[in-house]
Short mmCIF file of C-alpha atoms and ligand atoms in Angstrom, two decimals:
data_model
loop_
_atom_site.label_atom_id
_atom_site.label_comp_id
_atom_site.label_asym_id
_atom_site.label_seq_id
_atom_site.Cartn_x
_atom_site.Cartn_y
_atom_site.Cartn_z
CA MET A 1 -0.44 -2.68 38.05
CA THR A 2 -1.17 -6.28 36.90
CA GLU A 3 -4.31 -6.35 39.15
CA LEU A 4 -5.70 -3.63 36.95
CA PHE A 5 -5.35 -5.90 33.87
CA LYS A 6 -8.65 -7.51 34.83
CA LEU A 7 -10.42 -4.19 34.07
CA PHE A 8 -9.66 -4.81 30.39
CA TYR A 9 -11.55 -8.12 30.43
CA ASP A 10 -14.64 -6.30 31.84
CA CYS A 11 -14.57 -3.76 28.99
CA GLY A 12 -15.37 -3.86 25.30
CA GLN A 13 -12.16 -2.48 23.79
CA VAL A 14 -9.23 -0.13 24.51
CA SER A 15 -9.32 3.43 23.42
CA THR A 16 -6.72 6.14 23.76
CA ASP A 17 -8.79 8.86 21.98
CA THR A 18 -11.88 10.35 23.60
CA ARG A 19 -13.18 11.43 20.21
CA LYS A 20 -13.61 7.73 19.34
CA ILE A 21 -14.78 6.42 22.72
CA GLU A 22 -17.50 3.83 22.66
CA TYR A 23 -19.69 2.48 25.38
CA ASN A 24 -17.99 0.17 27.73
CA ASP A 25 -14.41 1.00 26.56
CA LEU A 26 -11.28 1.11 28.69
CA PHE A 27 -9.69 4.41 28.17
CA ILE A 28 -5.95 4.64 28.61
CA ALA A 29 -4.65 8.21 29.05
CA LEU A 30 -1.40 8.67 27.00
CA LYS A 31 0.61 11.76 26.75
CA GLY A 32 1.34 13.07 23.25
CA GLU A 33 3.28 16.03 21.99
CA ASN A 34 0.21 18.20 22.08
CA PHE A 35 -2.23 16.46 24.40
CA ASP A 36 -2.15 14.95 27.80
CA GLY A 37 -4.70 12.15 27.92
CA ASN A 38 -5.01 12.54 31.72
CA GLU A 39 -6.99 15.66 31.13
CA TYR A 40 -9.61 13.69 29.19
CA ALA A 41 -10.12 10.80 31.56
CA GLU A 42 -13.19 12.19 33.17
CA LYS A 43 -14.59 13.06 29.74
CA ALA A 44 -14.06 9.54 28.60
CA ILE A 45 -16.07 8.18 31.48
CA GLU A 46 -18.87 10.75 30.69
CA LYS A 47 -18.89 9.52 27.18
CA GLY A 48 -19.43 5.99 28.20
CA ALA A 49 -16.10 4.41 28.96
CA LYS A 50 -16.38 1.92 31.76
CA TYR A 51 -12.95 2.53 33.27
CA ALA A 52 -9.93 4.82 32.65
CA ILE A 53 -6.26 4.46 33.41
CA VAL A 54 -4.24 7.59 34.14
CA ASP A 55 -0.70 8.34 35.29
CA ASP A 56 -1.60 11.59 37.02
CA GLN A 57 -2.64 10.69 40.48
CA SER A 58 -4.87 13.80 40.87
CA LYS A 59 -7.21 12.56 38.10
CA ALA A 60 -7.87 9.16 39.75
CA ASP A 61 -11.06 8.48 41.70
CA ASN A 62 -10.39 4.80 42.36
CA LYS A 63 -13.92 3.94 41.32
CA GLN A 64 -13.66 4.18 37.59
CA ILE A 65 -10.45 6.02 37.07
CA PHE A 66 -7.32 4.30 38.28
CA HIS A 67 -3.81 5.38 38.66
CA VAL A 68 -0.65 3.66 37.35
CA GLU A 69 2.87 4.89 37.28
CA ASN A 70 3.08 5.11 33.46
CA SER A 71 0.04 4.65 31.28
CA LEU A 72 2.05 3.78 28.15
CA VAL A 73 3.89 1.03 30.02
CA PHE A 74 0.51 -0.19 31.28
CA LEU A 75 -0.80 -0.35 27.74
CA GLN A 76 2.26 -2.29 26.61
CA LYS A 77 2.32 -4.71 29.50
CA LEU A 78 -1.41 -5.29 29.22
CA ALA A 79 -1.00 -6.05 25.47
CA GLU A 80 1.82 -8.47 26.24
CA HIS A 81 -0.16 -10.14 28.94
CA HIS A 82 -3.20 -10.51 26.61
CA ARG A 83 -1.09 -11.80 23.74
CA LYS A 84 0.50 -14.36 25.99
CA SER A 85 -2.90 -15.56 27.16
CA LEU A 86 -3.69 -16.66 23.59
CA ASP A 87 -1.72 -19.51 22.01
CA ILE A 88 -1.72 -18.47 18.38
CA PRO A 89 0.92 -17.73 15.73
CA VAL A 90 1.91 -14.08 15.58
CA ILE A 91 3.72 -13.02 12.43
CA GLY A 92 6.02 -10.00 12.90
CA ILE A 93 6.72 -7.95 9.81
CA THR A 94 9.44 -5.39 9.66
CA GLY A 95 11.85 -4.01 6.99
CA THR A 96 12.72 -0.76 5.36
CA ASN A 97 10.18 -0.87 2.57
CA GLY A 98 7.06 -2.84 1.84
CA LYS A 99 5.95 -3.70 5.36
CA THR A 100 2.39 -2.50 4.97
CA THR A 101 2.03 -3.97 1.54
CA THR A 102 3.39 -7.34 2.58
CA LYS A 103 1.15 -7.25 5.63
CA GLU A 104 -1.90 -6.48 3.59
CA LEU A 105 -1.07 -9.25 0.97
CA THR A 106 -0.27 -11.79 3.66
CA ALA A 107 -3.54 -10.96 5.47
CA ALA A 108 -5.43 -11.35 2.15
CA VAL A 109 -3.83 -14.72 1.59
CA LEU A 110 -4.22 -16.12 5.14
CA SER A 111 -7.76 -14.88 5.38
CA GLN A 112 -8.66 -17.44 2.73
CA LYS A 113 -8.29 -20.10 5.35
CA TYR A 114 -8.11 -18.46 8.79
CA ASN A 115 -9.65 -15.79 10.99
CA VAL A 116 -6.77 -13.23 10.85
CA LEU A 117 -6.13 -10.14 12.93
CA PHE A 118 -3.79 -7.75 11.28
CA THR A 119 -2.37 -4.27 11.84
CA GLU A 120 -4.79 -1.56 10.61
CA GLY A 121 -3.21 0.83 8.23
CA ASN A 122 0.23 1.75 9.41
CA LEU A 123 -0.26 1.50 13.19
CA ASN A 124 3.24 -0.09 13.59
CA ASN A 125 4.80 1.70 16.56
CA HIS A 126 5.01 1.33 20.40
CA ILE A 127 1.38 2.43 20.65
CA GLY A 128 -0.09 0.85 17.53
CA VAL A 129 1.32 -2.61 18.15
CA PRO A 130 -0.20 -2.96 21.67
CA LEU A 131 -3.48 -1.54 20.46
CA THR A 132 -3.61 -4.03 17.72
CA LEU A 133 -2.83 -6.97 20.04
CA LEU A 134 -5.53 -5.85 22.39
CA LYS A 135 -8.02 -6.53 19.59
CA LEU A 136 -7.12 -10.32 19.65
CA THR A 137 -9.95 -12.49 20.65
CA PRO A 138 -10.10 -16.30 21.17
CA GLU A 139 -11.70 -16.52 17.71
CA HIS A 140 -8.57 -15.30 15.97
CA GLU A 141 -6.39 -17.96 14.52
CA ILE A 142 -3.35 -15.94 13.33
CA ALA A 143 -2.17 -12.35 13.92
CA ILE A 144 -0.05 -10.25 11.56
CA ILE A 145 1.71 -7.33 13.22
CA GLU A 146 3.62 -4.69 11.34
CA MET A 147 6.56 -3.40 13.23
CA GLY A 148 8.24 -0.02 12.34
CA ALA A 149 11.43 1.30 13.64
CA SER A 150 13.01 4.71 13.64
CA LYS A 151 15.75 4.12 16.17
CA ILE A 152 17.87 1.43 17.60
CA GLY A 153 15.96 -0.87 20.08
CA ASP A 154 12.51 -0.10 18.57
CA ILE A 155 12.00 -3.61 17.20
CA LYS A 156 13.19 -5.25 20.36
CA GLU A 157 10.61 -3.23 22.25
CA LEU A 158 7.85 -4.37 19.93
CA THR A 159 8.91 -8.02 19.91
CA ASP A 160 8.92 -7.94 23.73
CA ILE A 161 5.26 -6.98 23.58
CA ALA A 162 4.06 -9.08 20.67
CA HIS A 163 6.19 -12.29 21.19
CA PRO A 164 6.13 -13.25 17.45
CA THR A 165 6.37 -16.86 16.57
CA HIS A 166 7.11 -16.06 12.90
CA GLY A 167 9.00 -13.29 11.41
CA ILE A 168 9.83 -11.58 8.09
CA ILE A 169 12.10 -8.68 7.28
CA THR A 170 11.03 -7.46 3.88
CA ASN A 171 14.45 -5.83 3.10
CA ILE A 172 17.05 -3.56 4.59
CA GLY A 173 17.71 -0.24 3.04
CA HIS A 174 18.02 3.42 3.93
CA ALA A 175 15.17 5.15 5.76
CA HIS A 176 14.88 7.27 8.92
CA ILE A 177 18.59 7.63 8.98
CA GLU A 178 18.35 10.64 11.31
CA GLY A 179 16.99 8.43 14.17
CA PHE A 180 19.27 5.49 13.56
CA GLY A 181 22.60 7.37 13.21
CA SER A 182 24.05 4.95 10.68
CA PRO A 183 23.07 2.28 8.17
CA LYS A 184 24.82 -0.24 10.45
CA ASN A 185 22.33 0.60 13.17
CA ILE A 186 19.44 0.01 10.77
CA VAL A 187 20.67 -3.58 10.23
CA LYS A 188 21.12 -4.05 13.92
CA THR A 189 17.59 -2.78 14.66
CA LYS A 190 15.72 -4.78 11.99
CA THR A 191 17.53 -7.99 12.87
CA GLU A 192 16.31 -7.61 16.43
CA LEU A 193 13.32 -9.41 15.03
CA TYR A 194 15.43 -12.39 13.92
CA LYS A 195 16.91 -12.54 17.46
CA ALA A 196 13.50 -12.61 19.06
CA ILE A 197 12.29 -15.35 16.81
CA GLU A 198 15.46 -17.31 17.34
CA GLU A 199 15.00 -17.10 21.12
CA ASP A 200 11.40 -18.18 20.93
CA GLU A 201 12.25 -21.03 18.53
CA GLY A 202 10.01 -19.69 15.84
CA ARG A 203 10.22 -19.63 12.05
CA LEU A 204 11.62 -17.05 9.70
CA PHE A 205 10.58 -16.19 6.10
CA ILE A 206 13.74 -14.99 4.32
CA ASN A 207 14.04 -12.83 1.20
CA VAL A 208 17.03 -14.50 -0.44
CA GLU A 209 17.47 -11.53 -2.84
CA ASP A 210 18.72 -9.45 0.12
CA GLU A 211 22.26 -10.24 0.96
CA VAL A 212 22.22 -8.41 4.23
CA LEU A 213 19.33 -10.58 5.36
CA ILE A 214 21.01 -13.77 4.42
CA LYS A 215 24.11 -12.76 6.26
CA HIS A 216 22.24 -12.09 9.47
CA LYS A 217 19.91 -15.06 9.41
CA PRO A 218 20.35 -17.11 12.62
CA SER A 219 21.55 -20.56 11.64
CA SER A 220 19.47 -22.44 14.19
CA CYS A 221 16.07 -21.16 13.07
CA PRO A 222 13.81 -23.05 10.68
CA THR A 223 13.25 -20.92 7.59
CA SER A 224 11.20 -20.72 4.42
CA THR A 225 12.81 -18.81 1.68
CA TYR A 226 11.56 -16.75 -1.28
CA GLY A 227 13.10 -14.94 -4.18
CA LEU A 228 14.10 -15.16 -7.85
CA ARG A 229 16.54 -18.02 -7.34
CA GLU A 230 15.27 -21.43 -8.29
CA ASN A 231 16.54 -22.91 -5.07
CA ALA A 232 14.29 -20.71 -2.95
CA ASP A 233 11.32 -22.55 -1.41
CA ILE A 234 9.02 -20.13 -3.24
CA SER A 235 10.56 -18.74 -6.48
CA GLY A 236 9.09 -16.93 -9.39
CA GLU A 237 9.56 -14.49 -12.18
CA ILE A 238 7.99 -11.33 -13.42
CA LEU A 239 6.02 -11.75 -16.63
CA ALA A 240 5.04 -8.20 -17.38
CA LEU A 241 4.73 -4.64 -15.97
CA ASP A 242 2.21 -3.01 -18.26
CA PRO A 243 1.84 -1.17 -15.92
CA MET A 244 0.17 -3.73 -13.59
CA LEU A 245 2.46 -6.50 -12.38
CA SER A 246 1.90 -10.03 -13.57
CA PHE A 247 4.16 -12.91 -12.50
CA GLU A 248 4.48 -16.55 -12.15
CA TRP A 249 5.42 -18.63 -9.13
CA LYS A 250 6.65 -22.17 -8.72
CA THR A 251 4.82 -24.22 -6.13
CA SER A 252 6.44 -26.87 -3.93
CA GLU A 253 5.09 -29.49 -6.37
CA ASN A 254 6.88 -27.66 -9.21
CA ARG A 255 3.74 -26.30 -10.66
CA LYS A 256 3.77 -22.86 -12.21
CA ILE A 257 0.99 -20.54 -11.30
CA LYS A 258 0.30 -17.20 -13.09
CA VAL A 259 -0.98 -14.19 -11.20
CA GLN A 260 -2.28 -11.08 -12.84
CA THR A 261 -2.22 -8.42 -10.07
CA GLN A 262 -3.93 -5.05 -9.77
CA ILE A 263 -0.76 -3.39 -8.40
CA ILE A 264 2.17 -1.78 -10.07
CA GLY A 265 5.73 -1.89 -9.23
CA LYS A 266 8.52 -4.43 -9.86
CA TYR A 267 9.30 -4.20 -6.08
CA ASN A 268 5.86 -5.55 -5.31
CA PHE A 269 6.84 -8.82 -6.86
CA LEU A 270 8.92 -9.73 -3.79
CA ASN A 271 6.09 -8.56 -1.48
CA MET A 272 3.79 -10.96 -3.35
CA LEU A 273 6.33 -13.81 -3.09
CA ALA A 274 6.60 -13.07 0.64
CA ALA A 275 2.83 -13.53 1.03
CA ILE A 276 2.92 -16.72 -0.99
CA CYS A 277 5.78 -18.07 1.09
CA ILE A 278 3.83 -17.38 4.31
CA GLY A 279 0.55 -18.62 2.87
CA SER A 280 2.19 -21.88 1.63
CA HIS A 281 3.79 -22.46 5.07
CA PHE A 282 0.32 -22.14 6.63
CA LYS A 283 -1.09 -24.57 3.97
CA VAL A 284 -3.39 -22.17 2.14
CA GLU A 285 -4.33 -23.83 -1.18
CA ASN A 286 -2.46 -22.52 -4.13
CA GLU A 287 -5.69 -21.48 -6.00
CA SER A 288 -6.83 -19.48 -2.96
CA ILE A 289 -3.47 -17.79 -2.70
CA LYS A 290 -3.69 -16.89 -6.39
CA SER A 291 -7.23 -15.50 -6.11
CA ALA A 292 -6.36 -13.48 -2.93
CA LEU A 293 -3.46 -11.83 -4.74
CA GLU A 294 -5.38 -11.17 -7.87
CA ASN A 295 -8.21 -9.45 -5.98
CA TYR A 296 -5.94 -7.27 -3.88
CA LYS A 297 -6.14 -3.54 -4.66
CA PRO A 298 -3.86 -1.11 -2.83
CA SER A 299 -5.21 2.08 -1.29
CA ASN A 300 -3.80 5.06 0.62
CA ASN A 301 -1.69 6.49 -2.17
CA ARG A 302 0.58 3.42 -2.18
CA SER A 303 1.42 2.23 -5.71
CA GLN A 304 -2.14 3.21 -6.80
CA VAL A 305 -2.79 3.51 -10.49
CA GLU A 306 -5.36 6.19 -11.28
CA LYS A 307 -6.71 7.10 -14.71
CA THR A 308 -7.65 10.83 -15.05
CA ILE A 309 -9.28 12.26 -18.17
CA ASN A 310 -5.90 13.17 -19.59
CA ASN A 311 -3.32 10.85 -18.14
CA THR A 312 -2.60 7.66 -16.22
CA LEU A 313 -1.05 8.35 -12.82
CA ILE A 314 1.05 6.02 -10.68
CA LEU A 315 0.39 7.56 -7.25
CA ASP A 316 3.02 6.78 -4.70
CA ALA A 317 2.87 9.92 -2.65
CA TYR A 318 2.66 8.22 0.68
CA ASN A 319 6.35 7.99 1.57
CA ALA A 320 9.75 8.13 -0.04
CA ASN A 321 13.30 7.25 0.93
CA PRO A 322 16.40 6.48 -1.20
CA THR A 323 15.62 2.72 -1.47
CA SER A 324 11.98 3.13 -2.42
CA VAL A 325 12.55 6.01 -4.87
CA LYS A 326 15.24 3.97 -6.56
CA SER A 327 12.99 0.98 -6.90
CA ALA A 328 10.06 3.14 -8.07
CA LEU A 329 12.30 4.76 -10.79
CA GLU A 330 13.77 1.46 -11.90
CA ASN A 331 10.33 0.00 -12.19
CA PHE A 332 9.08 3.09 -14.05
CA ALA A 333 11.95 2.76 -16.56
CA GLU A 334 10.90 -0.77 -17.28
CA ILE A 335 7.26 -0.04 -18.07
CA THR A 336 6.66 -0.12 -21.81
CA SER A 337 4.61 3.07 -22.23
CA GLU A 338 5.45 5.70 -24.90
CA ASN A 339 5.16 8.90 -22.90
CA LYS A 340 6.41 8.74 -19.40
CA LEU A 341 6.93 11.55 -17.03
CA PHE A 342 8.23 11.42 -13.41
CA VAL A 343 7.41 13.89 -10.63
CA ILE A 344 9.80 13.14 -7.74
CA GLY A 345 9.33 14.92 -4.41
CA ASP A 346 11.86 15.51 -1.70
CA MET A 347 12.78 12.58 0.65
CA LEU A 348 12.51 13.93 4.17
CA GLU A 349 14.18 12.84 7.43
CA LEU A 350 17.45 11.71 5.90
CA GLY A 351 19.89 13.42 8.21
CA GLU A 352 23.24 14.80 7.19
CA ASN A 353 23.63 12.97 3.84
CA THR A 354 20.35 14.43 2.53
CA LEU A 355 21.90 16.26 -0.41
CA LYS A 356 23.99 13.26 -1.42
CA TYR A 357 20.91 11.01 -1.52
CA HIS A 358 18.95 13.52 -3.59
CA GLN A 359 21.88 13.87 -5.93
CA GLU A 360 21.89 10.14 -6.38
CA VAL A 361 18.25 10.24 -7.44
CA ILE A 362 18.91 12.96 -10.04
CA ASP A 363 21.80 10.87 -11.38
CA LEU A 364 19.68 7.76 -11.53
CA CYS A 365 16.96 9.61 -13.55
CA LYS A 366 19.64 10.59 -16.05
CA THR A 367 21.04 7.07 -16.21
CA LEU A 368 17.68 5.62 -16.76
CA ASN A 369 16.96 8.30 -19.35
CA LEU A 370 13.72 9.38 -17.75
CA GLN A 371 11.97 12.70 -18.34
CA GLY A 372 10.35 14.63 -15.56
CA MET A 373 10.68 17.07 -12.70
CA PHE A 374 11.55 17.43 -9.04
CA VAL A 375 9.56 19.03 -6.30
CA GLY A 376 10.73 20.42 -2.99
CA GLU A 377 13.23 22.62 -1.23
CA ILE A 378 15.98 20.01 -1.30
CA PHE A 379 15.83 19.19 -4.96
CA SER A 380 15.59 22.86 -5.74
CA GLN A 381 18.99 23.46 -4.00
CA LEU A 382 20.52 21.12 -6.62
CA LYS A 383 18.65 22.64 -9.54
CA ASP A 384 21.35 24.93 -10.96
CA LYS A 385 24.17 22.45 -10.59
CA ASN A 386 22.25 19.74 -12.51
CA GLU A 387 20.18 21.82 -14.91
CA ILE A 388 16.97 20.04 -13.91
CA LEU A 389 13.49 21.20 -13.78
CA ALA A 390 12.64 21.65 -10.16
CA PHE A 391 9.95 23.52 -8.13
CA LYS A 392 10.18 24.60 -4.56
CA ASN A 393 6.83 23.12 -3.59
CA THR A 394 3.75 21.32 -4.92
CA GLU A 395 1.86 24.57 -5.46
CA LYS A 396 4.50 25.76 -7.92
CA ALA A 397 4.53 22.49 -9.74
CA LYS A 398 0.70 22.71 -9.98
CA GLU A 399 0.94 26.12 -11.61
CA PHE A 400 3.40 24.64 -14.09
CA PHE A 401 1.08 21.76 -14.97
CA GLU A 402 -1.96 24.11 -15.32
CA THR A 403 -0.11 25.80 -18.18
CA ALA A 404 1.66 22.79 -19.63
CA SER A 405 -1.36 20.44 -19.29
CA PRO A 406 0.24 17.12 -20.37
CA LYS A 407 -1.87 14.56 -22.17
CA ASP A 408 -1.70 10.80 -22.71
CA ASN A 409 1.27 10.40 -20.34
CA LEU A 410 2.01 7.81 -17.74
CA ILE A 411 3.03 9.91 -14.80
CA LEU A 412 4.84 8.68 -11.67
CA LEU A 413 4.23 10.72 -8.56
CA LYS A 414 6.57 9.72 -5.70
CA GLY A 415 7.67 11.73 -2.72
CA SER A 416 7.57 11.97 1.10
CA ARG A 417 4.10 12.55 2.50
CA GLY A 418 5.14 16.06 3.63
CA ILE A 419 5.54 17.10 -0.02
CA GLY A 420 1.87 16.32 -0.74
CA LEU A 421 2.22 15.32 -4.35
CA GLU A 422 -1.30 13.88 -4.33
CA LYS A 423 -2.49 17.55 -4.59
CA LEU A 424 -1.35 17.40 -8.29
CA VAL A 425 -3.89 14.67 -9.12
CA LYS A 426 -6.71 17.06 -9.93
CA THR A 427 -4.58 19.14 -12.27
CA LEU A 428 -3.18 16.12 -14.08
P1 ATP B 1 6.22 2.62 6.30
O1 ATP B 1 7.63 2.79 6.84
O2 ATP B 1 5.66 3.97 5.86
O3 ATP B 1 5.39 1.87 7.24
P2 ATP B 1 6.23 0.40 4.66
O4 ATP B 1 7.47 -0.40 4.86
O5 ATP B 1 5.02 -0.11 5.34
O6 ATP B 1 6.42 1.92 4.87
P3 ATP B 1 4.72 0.19 2.19
O7 ATP B 1 3.76 1.15 2.75
O8 ATP B 1 4.22 -1.19 1.93
O9 ATP B 1 6.04 0.23 3.02
O10 ATP B 1 5.34 0.79 0.80
C1 ATP B 1 5.73 2.06 0.77
C2 ATP B 1 6.47 2.31 -0.58
O11 ATP B 1 7.72 1.63 -0.50
C3 ATP B 1 5.78 1.72 -1.78
O12 ATP B 1 4.82 2.56 -2.29
C4 ATP B 1 6.96 1.49 -2.70
O13 ATP B 1 7.29 2.73 -3.36
C5 ATP B 1 8.07 1.08 -1.78
N1 ATP B 1 8.21 -0.34 -1.68
C6 ATP B 1 7.31 -1.26 -1.37
N2 ATP B 1 7.82 -2.52 -1.31
C7 ATP B 1 9.04 -2.38 -1.65
C8 ATP B 1 10.19 -3.30 -1.72
N3 ATP B 1 9.96 -4.60 -1.50
N4 ATP B 1 11.38 -2.86 -2.08
C9 ATP B 1 11.58 -1.57 -2.33
N5 ATP B 1 10.63 -0.59 -2.20
C10 ATP B 1 9.41 -1.01 -1.91
MG1 MG B 2 3.91 0.73 6.78
#
């Protein structure tokens, strides 16, 4: 198999999707739920790929199409080989919430000084991580790799490919509980990153506000810390959420620097501090860090603020789990706007305690004294018991808003992607 690695260096880039093949690509045929890439190898060559790797012997011609035992393993081993051929820092980012945001912010900060490769979008799994690493060139000076996990062992698998030299776990909370089996396994999985960094004698960036993270921090690793506490290497405080976050951080020379961001969410404060902590470690100038953070604008329905003719929307319809919904609501409660309305969608993939987690969200809304409604089958099951306003799906909520047509409200839209709350934007 390793002999075939040299094919990669004869090609432009790696592709696993014949719809996006470009001239001179190396096509690797992966099997998905609905597609078998082996069926498309010939087509990839017709469309300009230089070589293809298949794991179905009958598709190989040994001229341009070569057979390996398992194409996915080939992709991962090739990525590992390529990463190891380049001696650069690789920062691995995992955690329950805030991985993508922290990755984007860190990339913005480090790009002020370095040529940075970073995970595109949310390509953070056993396929996305190797594909990202295969984009590394000798010109890159640092790589930032987002690592997602939905079951035990996932992070170990990714660190074995990416060999991170630096690591950060944004936080540990409750998500994908179905795959993990228990919250304990979530801790075990995420801290696989700490273990990998410890073994490779790398550096960790630690969120000192997360007790679970402090507890599991390997004692032998050099660390840089961030958080609210003054004794953290990078500390800071929130100045305002109106609704954009502004904050101040204390530099290592004890200087205070103000940052006016274009992002909402109290929770993003720690993501910002994480990026500052990493940027400072890599010696990016404070002024450059400030300007990178101030210029950063989120996209993809993550903490986006959108003004419509009638209302201001906080659009967070990309994903939802108990931890992120809790922080979104707590943040929303702290915003000093007059008319506030929440629209919270079901949190999917939570396993057997699904109803309990949804009940907790309902209780929290009451405790925080927030007005609004719930959308989805799960919240609807809890409707009568709690006397809440709940709609079975986004369509029904849309019909409601078409009649109610709220005006001059700040509206929080937060739910799992499957609920599709972004479809309400036009109506609101
Ligand atoms: P995914 O598992 O989908 O890759 P992620 O970890 O990459 O998610 P982001 O995409 O950065 O996370 O953020 C998703 C949502 O999580 C945000 O819109 C916000 O609601 C919430 N969130 C972000 N950062 C934090 C944080 N530090 N603490 C709690 N919640 C957060
Ligand atoms: Mg992500």
